PDB file of C-alpha atoms in Angstrom:
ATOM      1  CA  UNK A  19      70.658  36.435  42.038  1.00  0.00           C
ATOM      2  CA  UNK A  20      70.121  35.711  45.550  1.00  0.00           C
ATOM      3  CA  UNK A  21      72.215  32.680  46.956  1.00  0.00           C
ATOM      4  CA  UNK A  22      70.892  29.594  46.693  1.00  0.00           C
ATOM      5  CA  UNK A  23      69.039  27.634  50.041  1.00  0.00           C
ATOM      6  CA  UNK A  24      69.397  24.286  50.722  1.00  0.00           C
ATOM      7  CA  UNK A  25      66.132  22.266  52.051  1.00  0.00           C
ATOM      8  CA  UNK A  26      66.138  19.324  54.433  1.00  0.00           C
ATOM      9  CA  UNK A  27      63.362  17.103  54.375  1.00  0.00           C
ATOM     10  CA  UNK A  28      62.367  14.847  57.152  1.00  0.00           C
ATOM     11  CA  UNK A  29      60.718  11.588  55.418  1.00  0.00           C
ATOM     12  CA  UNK A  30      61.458   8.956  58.358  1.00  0.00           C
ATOM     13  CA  UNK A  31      57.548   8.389  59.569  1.00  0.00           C
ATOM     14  CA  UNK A  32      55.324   5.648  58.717  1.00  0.00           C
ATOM     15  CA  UNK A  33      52.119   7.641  59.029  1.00  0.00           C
ATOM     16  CA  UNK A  34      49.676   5.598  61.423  1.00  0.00           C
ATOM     17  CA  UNK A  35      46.812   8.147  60.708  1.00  0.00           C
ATOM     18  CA  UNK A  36      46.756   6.684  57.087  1.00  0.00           C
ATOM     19  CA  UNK A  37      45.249   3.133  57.766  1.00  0.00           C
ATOM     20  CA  UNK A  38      48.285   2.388  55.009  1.00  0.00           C
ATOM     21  CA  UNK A  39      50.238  -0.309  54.893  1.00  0.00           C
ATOM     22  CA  UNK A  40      53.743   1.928  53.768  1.00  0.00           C
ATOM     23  CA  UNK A  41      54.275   5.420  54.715  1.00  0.00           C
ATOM     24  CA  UNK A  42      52.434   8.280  53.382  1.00  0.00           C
ATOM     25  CA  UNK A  43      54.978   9.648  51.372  1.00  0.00           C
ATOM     26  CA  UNK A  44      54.921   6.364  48.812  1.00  0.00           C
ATOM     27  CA  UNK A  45      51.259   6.775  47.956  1.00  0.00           C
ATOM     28  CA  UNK A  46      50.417   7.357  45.080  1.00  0.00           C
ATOM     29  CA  UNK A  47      49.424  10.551  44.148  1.00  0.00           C
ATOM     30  CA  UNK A  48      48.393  11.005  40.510  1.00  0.00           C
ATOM     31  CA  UNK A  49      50.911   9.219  38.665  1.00  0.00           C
ATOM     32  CA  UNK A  50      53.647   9.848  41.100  1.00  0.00           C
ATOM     33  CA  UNK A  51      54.095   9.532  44.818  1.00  0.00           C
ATOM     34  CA  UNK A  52      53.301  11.953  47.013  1.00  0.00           C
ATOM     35  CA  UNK A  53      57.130  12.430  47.946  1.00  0.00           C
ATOM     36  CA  UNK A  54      58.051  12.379  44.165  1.00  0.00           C
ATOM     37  CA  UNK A  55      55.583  15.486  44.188  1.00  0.00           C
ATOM     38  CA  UNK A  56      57.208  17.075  47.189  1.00  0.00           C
ATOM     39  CA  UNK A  57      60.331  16.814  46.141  1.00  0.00           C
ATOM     40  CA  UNK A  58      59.902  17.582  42.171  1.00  0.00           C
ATOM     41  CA  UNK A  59      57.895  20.790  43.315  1.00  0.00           C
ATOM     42  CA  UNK A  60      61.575  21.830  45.699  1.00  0.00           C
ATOM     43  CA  UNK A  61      63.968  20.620  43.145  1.00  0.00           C
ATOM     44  CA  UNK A  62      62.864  22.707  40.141  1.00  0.00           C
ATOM     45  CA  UNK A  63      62.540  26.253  42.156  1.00  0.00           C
ATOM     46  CA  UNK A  64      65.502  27.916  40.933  1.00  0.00           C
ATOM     47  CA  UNK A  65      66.940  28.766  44.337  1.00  0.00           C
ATOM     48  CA  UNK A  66      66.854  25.349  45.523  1.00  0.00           C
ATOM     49  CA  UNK A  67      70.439  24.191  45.950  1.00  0.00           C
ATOM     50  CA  UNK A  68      69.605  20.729  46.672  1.00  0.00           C
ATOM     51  CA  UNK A  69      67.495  18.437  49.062  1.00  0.00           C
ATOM     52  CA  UNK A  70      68.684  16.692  51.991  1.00  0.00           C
ATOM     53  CA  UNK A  71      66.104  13.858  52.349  1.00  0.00           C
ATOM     54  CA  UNK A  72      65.827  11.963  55.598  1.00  0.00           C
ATOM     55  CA  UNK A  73      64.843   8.215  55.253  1.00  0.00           C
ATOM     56  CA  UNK A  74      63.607   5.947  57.329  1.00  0.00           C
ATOM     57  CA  UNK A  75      66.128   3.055  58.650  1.00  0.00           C
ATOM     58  CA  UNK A  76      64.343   0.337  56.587  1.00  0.00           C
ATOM     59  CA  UNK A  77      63.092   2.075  53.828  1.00  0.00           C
ATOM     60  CA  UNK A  78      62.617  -0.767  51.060  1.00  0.00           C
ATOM     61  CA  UNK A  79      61.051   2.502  48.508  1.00  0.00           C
ATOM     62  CA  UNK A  80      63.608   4.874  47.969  1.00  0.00           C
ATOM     63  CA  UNK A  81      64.955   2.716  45.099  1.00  0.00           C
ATOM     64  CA  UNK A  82      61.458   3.105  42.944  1.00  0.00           C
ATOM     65  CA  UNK A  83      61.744   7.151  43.500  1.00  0.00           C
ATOM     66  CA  UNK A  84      62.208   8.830  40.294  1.00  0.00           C
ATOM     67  CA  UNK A  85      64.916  11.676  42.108  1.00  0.00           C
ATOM     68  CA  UNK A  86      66.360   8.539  43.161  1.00  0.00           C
ATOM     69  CA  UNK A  87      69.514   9.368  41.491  1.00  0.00           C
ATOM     70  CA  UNK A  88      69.421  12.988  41.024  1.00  0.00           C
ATOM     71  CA  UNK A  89      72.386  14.422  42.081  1.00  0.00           C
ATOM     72  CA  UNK A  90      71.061  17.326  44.187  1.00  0.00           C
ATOM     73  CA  UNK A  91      69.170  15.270  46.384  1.00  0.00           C
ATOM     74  CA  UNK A  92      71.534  13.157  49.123  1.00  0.00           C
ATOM     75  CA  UNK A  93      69.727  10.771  51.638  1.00  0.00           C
ATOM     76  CA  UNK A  94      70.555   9.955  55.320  1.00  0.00           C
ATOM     77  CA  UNK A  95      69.110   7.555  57.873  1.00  0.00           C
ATOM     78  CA  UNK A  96      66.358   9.677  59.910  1.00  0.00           C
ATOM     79  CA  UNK A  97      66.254   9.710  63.443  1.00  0.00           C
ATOM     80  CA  UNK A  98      63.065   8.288  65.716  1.00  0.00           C
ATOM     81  CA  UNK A  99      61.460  11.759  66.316  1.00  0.00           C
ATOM     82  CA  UNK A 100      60.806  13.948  63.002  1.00  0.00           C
ATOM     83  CA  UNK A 101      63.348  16.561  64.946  1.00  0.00           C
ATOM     84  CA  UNK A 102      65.959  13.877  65.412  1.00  0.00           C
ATOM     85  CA  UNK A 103      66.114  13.821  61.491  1.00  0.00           C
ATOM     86  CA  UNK A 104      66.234  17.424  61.100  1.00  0.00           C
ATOM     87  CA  UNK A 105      68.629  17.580  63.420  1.00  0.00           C
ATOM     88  CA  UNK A 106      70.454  14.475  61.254  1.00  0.00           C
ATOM     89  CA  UNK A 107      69.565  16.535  58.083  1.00  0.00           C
ATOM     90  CA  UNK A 108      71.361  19.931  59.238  1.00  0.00           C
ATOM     91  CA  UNK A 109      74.070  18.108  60.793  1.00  0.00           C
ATOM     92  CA  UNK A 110      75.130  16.338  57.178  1.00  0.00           C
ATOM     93  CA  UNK A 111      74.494  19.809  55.543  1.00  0.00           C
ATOM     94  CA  UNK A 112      77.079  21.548  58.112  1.00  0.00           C
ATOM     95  CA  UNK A 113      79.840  18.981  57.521  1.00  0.00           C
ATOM     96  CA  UNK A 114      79.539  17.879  53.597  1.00  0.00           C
ATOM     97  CA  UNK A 115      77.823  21.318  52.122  1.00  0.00           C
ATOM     98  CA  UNK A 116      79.700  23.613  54.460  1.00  0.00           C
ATOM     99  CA  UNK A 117      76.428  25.162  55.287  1.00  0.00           C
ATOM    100  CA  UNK A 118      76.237  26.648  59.005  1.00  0.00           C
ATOM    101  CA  UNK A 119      75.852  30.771  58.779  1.00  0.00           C
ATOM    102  CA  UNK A 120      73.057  30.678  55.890  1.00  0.00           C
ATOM    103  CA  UNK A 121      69.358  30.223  56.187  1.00  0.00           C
ATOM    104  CA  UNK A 122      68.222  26.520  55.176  1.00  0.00           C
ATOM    105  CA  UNK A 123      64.307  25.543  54.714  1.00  0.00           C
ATOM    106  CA  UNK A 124      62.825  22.990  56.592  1.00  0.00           C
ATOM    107  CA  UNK A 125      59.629  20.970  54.503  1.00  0.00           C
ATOM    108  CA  UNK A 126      57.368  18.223  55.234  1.00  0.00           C
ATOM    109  CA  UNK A 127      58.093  15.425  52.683  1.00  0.00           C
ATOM    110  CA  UNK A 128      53.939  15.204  52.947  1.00  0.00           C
ATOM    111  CA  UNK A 129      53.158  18.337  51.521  1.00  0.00           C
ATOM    112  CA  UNK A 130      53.204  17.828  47.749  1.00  0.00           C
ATOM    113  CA  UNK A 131      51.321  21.091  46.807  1.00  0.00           C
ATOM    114  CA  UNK A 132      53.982  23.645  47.897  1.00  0.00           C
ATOM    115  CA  UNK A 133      54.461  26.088  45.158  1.00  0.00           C
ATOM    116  CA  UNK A 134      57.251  28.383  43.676  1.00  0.00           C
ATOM    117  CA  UNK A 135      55.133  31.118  44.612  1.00  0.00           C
ATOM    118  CA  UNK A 136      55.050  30.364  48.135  1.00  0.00           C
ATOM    119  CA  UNK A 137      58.370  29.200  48.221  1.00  0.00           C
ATOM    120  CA  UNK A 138      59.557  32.593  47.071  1.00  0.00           C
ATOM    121  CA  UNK A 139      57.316  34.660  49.643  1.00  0.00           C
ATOM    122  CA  UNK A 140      59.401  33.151  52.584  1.00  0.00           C
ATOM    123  CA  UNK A 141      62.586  33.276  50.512  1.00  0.00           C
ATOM    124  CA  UNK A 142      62.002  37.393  50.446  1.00  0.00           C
ATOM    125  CA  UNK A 143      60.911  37.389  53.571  1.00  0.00           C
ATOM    126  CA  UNK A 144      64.092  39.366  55.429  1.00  0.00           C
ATOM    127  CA  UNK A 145      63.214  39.110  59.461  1.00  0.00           C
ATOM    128  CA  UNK A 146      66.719  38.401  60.589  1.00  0.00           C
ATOM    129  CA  UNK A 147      65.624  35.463  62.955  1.00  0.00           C
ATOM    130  CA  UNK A 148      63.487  33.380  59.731  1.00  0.00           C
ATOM    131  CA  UNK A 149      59.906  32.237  59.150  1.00  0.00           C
ATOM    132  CA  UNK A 150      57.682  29.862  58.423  1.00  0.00           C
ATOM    133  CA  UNK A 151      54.666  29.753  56.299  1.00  0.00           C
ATOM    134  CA  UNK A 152      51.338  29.794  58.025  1.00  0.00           C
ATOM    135  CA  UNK A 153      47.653  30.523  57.717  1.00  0.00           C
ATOM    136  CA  UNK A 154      44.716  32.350  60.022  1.00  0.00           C
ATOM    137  CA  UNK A 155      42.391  30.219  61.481  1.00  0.00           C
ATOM    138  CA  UNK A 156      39.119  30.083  59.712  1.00  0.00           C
ATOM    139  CA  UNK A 157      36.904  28.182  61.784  1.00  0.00           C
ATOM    140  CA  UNK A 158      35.639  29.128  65.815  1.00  0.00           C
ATOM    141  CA  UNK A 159      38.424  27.801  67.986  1.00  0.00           C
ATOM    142  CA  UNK A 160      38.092  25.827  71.234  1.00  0.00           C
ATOM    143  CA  UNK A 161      39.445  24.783  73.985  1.00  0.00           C
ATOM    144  CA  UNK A 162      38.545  21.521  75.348  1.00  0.00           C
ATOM    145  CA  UNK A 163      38.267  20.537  78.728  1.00  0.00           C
ATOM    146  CA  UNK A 164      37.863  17.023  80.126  1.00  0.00           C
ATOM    147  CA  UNK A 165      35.067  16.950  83.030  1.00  0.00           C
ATOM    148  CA  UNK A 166      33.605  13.511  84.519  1.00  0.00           C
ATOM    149  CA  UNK A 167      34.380  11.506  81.591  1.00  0.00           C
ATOM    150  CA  UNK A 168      33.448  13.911  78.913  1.00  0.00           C
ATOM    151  CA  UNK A 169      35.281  15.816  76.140  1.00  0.00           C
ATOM    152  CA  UNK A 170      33.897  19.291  76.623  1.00  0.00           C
ATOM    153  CA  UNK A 171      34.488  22.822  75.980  1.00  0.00           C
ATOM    154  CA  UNK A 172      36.023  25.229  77.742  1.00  0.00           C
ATOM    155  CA  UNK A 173      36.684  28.323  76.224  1.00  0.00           C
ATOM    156  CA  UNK A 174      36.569  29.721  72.543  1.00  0.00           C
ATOM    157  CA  UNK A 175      39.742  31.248  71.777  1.00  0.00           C
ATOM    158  CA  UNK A 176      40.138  34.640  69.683  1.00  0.00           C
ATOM    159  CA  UNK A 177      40.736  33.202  66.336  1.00  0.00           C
ATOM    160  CA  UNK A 178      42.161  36.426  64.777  1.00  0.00           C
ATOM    161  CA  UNK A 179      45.547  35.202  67.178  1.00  0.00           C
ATOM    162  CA  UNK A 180      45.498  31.577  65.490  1.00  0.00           C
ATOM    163  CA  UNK A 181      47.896  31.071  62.488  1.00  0.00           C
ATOM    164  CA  UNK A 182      48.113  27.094  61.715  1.00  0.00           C
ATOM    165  CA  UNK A 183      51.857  26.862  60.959  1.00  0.00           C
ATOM    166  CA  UNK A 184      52.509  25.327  57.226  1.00  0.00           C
ATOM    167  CA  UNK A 185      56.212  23.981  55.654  1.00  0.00           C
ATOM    168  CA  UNK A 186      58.742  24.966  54.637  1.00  0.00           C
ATOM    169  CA  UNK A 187      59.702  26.903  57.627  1.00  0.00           C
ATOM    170  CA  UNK A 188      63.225  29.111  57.364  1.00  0.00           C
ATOM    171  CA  UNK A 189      66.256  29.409  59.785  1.00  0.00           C
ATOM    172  CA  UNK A 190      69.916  30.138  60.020  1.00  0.00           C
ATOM    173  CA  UNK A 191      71.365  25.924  60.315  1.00  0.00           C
ATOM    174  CA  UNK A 192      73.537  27.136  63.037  1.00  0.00           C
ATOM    175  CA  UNK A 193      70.722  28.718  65.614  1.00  0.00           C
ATOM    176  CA  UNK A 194      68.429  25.773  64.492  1.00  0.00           C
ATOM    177  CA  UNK A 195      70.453  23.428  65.863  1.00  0.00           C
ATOM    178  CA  UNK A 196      71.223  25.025  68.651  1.00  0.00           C
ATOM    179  CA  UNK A 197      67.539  25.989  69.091  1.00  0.00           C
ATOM    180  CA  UNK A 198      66.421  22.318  68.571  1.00  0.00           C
ATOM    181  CA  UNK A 199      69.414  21.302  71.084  1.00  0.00           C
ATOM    182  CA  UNK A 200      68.381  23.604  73.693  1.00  0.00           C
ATOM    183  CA  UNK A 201      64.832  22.130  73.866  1.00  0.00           C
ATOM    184  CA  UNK A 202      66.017  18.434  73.645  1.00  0.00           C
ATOM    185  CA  UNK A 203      68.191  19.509  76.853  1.00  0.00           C
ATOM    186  CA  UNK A 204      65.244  20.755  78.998  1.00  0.00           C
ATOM    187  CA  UNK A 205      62.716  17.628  77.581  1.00  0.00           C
ATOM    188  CA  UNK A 206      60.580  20.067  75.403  1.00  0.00           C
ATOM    189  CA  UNK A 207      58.390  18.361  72.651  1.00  0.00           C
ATOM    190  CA  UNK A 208      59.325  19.539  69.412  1.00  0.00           C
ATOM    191  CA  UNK A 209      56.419  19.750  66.739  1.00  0.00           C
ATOM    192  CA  UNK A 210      58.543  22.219  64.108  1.00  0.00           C
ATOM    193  CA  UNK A 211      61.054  23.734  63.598  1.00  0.00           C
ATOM    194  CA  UNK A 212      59.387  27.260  64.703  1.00  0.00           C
ATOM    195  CA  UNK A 213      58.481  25.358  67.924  1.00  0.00           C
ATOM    196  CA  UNK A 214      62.234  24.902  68.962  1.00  0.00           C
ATOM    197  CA  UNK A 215      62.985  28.909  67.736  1.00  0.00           C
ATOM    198  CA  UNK A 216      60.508  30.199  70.312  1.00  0.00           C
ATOM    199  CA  UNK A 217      61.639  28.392  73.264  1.00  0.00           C
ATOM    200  CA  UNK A 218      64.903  29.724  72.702  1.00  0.00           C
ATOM    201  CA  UNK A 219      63.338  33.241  72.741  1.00  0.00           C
ATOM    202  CA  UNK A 220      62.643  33.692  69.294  1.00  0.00           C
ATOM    203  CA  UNK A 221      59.809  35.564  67.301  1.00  0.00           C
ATOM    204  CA  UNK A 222      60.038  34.221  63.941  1.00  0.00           C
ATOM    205  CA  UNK A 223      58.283  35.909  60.978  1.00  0.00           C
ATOM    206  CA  UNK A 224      54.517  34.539  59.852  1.00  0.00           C
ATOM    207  CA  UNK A 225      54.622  34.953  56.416  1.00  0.00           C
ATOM    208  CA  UNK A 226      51.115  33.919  54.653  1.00  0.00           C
ATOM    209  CA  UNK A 227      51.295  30.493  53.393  1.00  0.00           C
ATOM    210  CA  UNK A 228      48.047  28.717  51.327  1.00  0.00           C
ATOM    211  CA  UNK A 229      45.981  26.359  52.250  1.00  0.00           C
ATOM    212  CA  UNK A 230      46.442  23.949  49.434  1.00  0.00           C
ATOM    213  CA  UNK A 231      50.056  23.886  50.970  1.00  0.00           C
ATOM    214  CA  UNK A 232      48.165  21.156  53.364  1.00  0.00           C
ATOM    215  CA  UNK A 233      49.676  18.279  54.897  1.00  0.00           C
ATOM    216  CA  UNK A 234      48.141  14.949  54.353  1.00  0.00           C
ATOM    217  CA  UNK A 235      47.971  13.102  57.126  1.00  0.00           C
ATOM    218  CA  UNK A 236      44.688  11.130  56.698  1.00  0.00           C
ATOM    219  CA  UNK A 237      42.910   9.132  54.274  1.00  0.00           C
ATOM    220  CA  UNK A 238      40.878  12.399  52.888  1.00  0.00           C
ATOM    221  CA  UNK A 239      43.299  14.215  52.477  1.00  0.00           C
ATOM    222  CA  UNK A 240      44.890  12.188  50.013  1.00  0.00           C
ATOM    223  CA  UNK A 241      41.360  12.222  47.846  1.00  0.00           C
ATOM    224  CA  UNK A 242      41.573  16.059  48.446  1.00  0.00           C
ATOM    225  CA  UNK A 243      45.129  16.181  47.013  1.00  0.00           C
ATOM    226  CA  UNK A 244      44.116  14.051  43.955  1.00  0.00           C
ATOM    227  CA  UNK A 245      41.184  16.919  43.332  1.00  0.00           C
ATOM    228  CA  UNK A 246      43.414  19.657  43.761  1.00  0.00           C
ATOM    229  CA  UNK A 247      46.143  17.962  41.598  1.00  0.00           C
ATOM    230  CA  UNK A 248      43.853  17.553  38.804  1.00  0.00           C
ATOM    231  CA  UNK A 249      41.938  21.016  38.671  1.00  0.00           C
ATOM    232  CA  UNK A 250      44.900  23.416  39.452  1.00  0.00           C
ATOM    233  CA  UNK A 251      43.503  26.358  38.513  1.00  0.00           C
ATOM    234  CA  UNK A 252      40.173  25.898  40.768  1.00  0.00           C
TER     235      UNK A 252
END
């Protein structure tokens, strides 16, 4: 039995993109919300040592969760930028779960459709430096250009080089952090956690992810998830 991985999950935002009046992760999604999902997809995988769940300051929802008081999952006030809670996150696994040397997962609170499947391929994934879960670009890529007013194009980019980078994403805590500290230091914007690995000098592993592992982030995307949710096997 491999040892078991700790997962930090950043759940601060408020999710402008979803015309919502509460954050994304406290829709409703089926019968549950779509961070109940997230989290009860994590929780049960049997190499899941527990959550640490990032919250925003003022979160009046928590409460309602049904892992509310589950004792693997411990909550901490989030930061302003999603890395300033995963920085948070590792930081209170480092000090309270003596975690610093061992690789910890890093998922999006708004990706309910993870699976055990895909949790395991990164898990046995062994590039020393970690992963992340990603999928090649489908669709013609381009790159826009903005001439006299106008939005156009300037170049189509190879698409057989574009992976769109998925959650959860693995690394050893103790070069995350530093990694994430490095690029706070020299006023790089942070998007993952693979983002802050590569400045430092990194090559993490692209191990293939799914793309019902999606991240809602608009409106349709929460119909979509309903869909999905409802005709797994499609």
């Amino acid at each position: 039995m491999k040892k078991k991985i700790w997962v930090v999950v950043p759940a601060a935002g408020v999710g402008k993109r979803m015309a919502s009046n509460f954050p994304k992760q406290y829709l409703m999604l089926g019968k549950q919300t779509v961070l109940d999902h997230t989290l009860g997809q994590l929780i049960s995988h049997e190499q899941i040592a527990g959550i640490a769940l990032g919250l925003g300051p003022e979160d009046s929802f928590w409460p309602d969760s049904i892992w509310c008081d589950h004792p693997q999952i411990v909550t901490y006030v989030g930061g302003k930028e999603r890395s300033d809670t995963v920085r948070l996150g590792l930081e209170l696994l480092m000090h309270t779960k003596q975690v610093k040397d061992d690789f910890v997962l890093v998922h999006d609170a708004a990706r309910p459709l993870i699976s055990h499947d895909l949790i395991d391929r990164l898990l046995f994934d062994e590039h020393p430096i970690g992963g992340l879960l990603a999928i090649v670009a489908k669709d013609t890529i381009k790159q826009s250009a903005f001439v006299t007013g106008k939005v156009t194009v300037e170049k189509t980019i190879d698409r057989s080089f574009i992976w769109q980078a998925q959650t959860p994403q693995k690394f050893v805590l103790s070069e995350l952090i530093h990694a994430l500290d490095f690029a706070e230091s020299q006023g790089v914007v942070i998007t993952d956690e693979s983002s802050a690995m590569e400045f430092s000098g990194h090559q993490p592993a692209l191990v293939e992810g799914d793309a019902r592992n999606f991240k809602i982030t608009l409106p349709i995307d929460l119909i979509i998830a309903n869909a999905l949710l409802s005709h797994p096997s499609s």
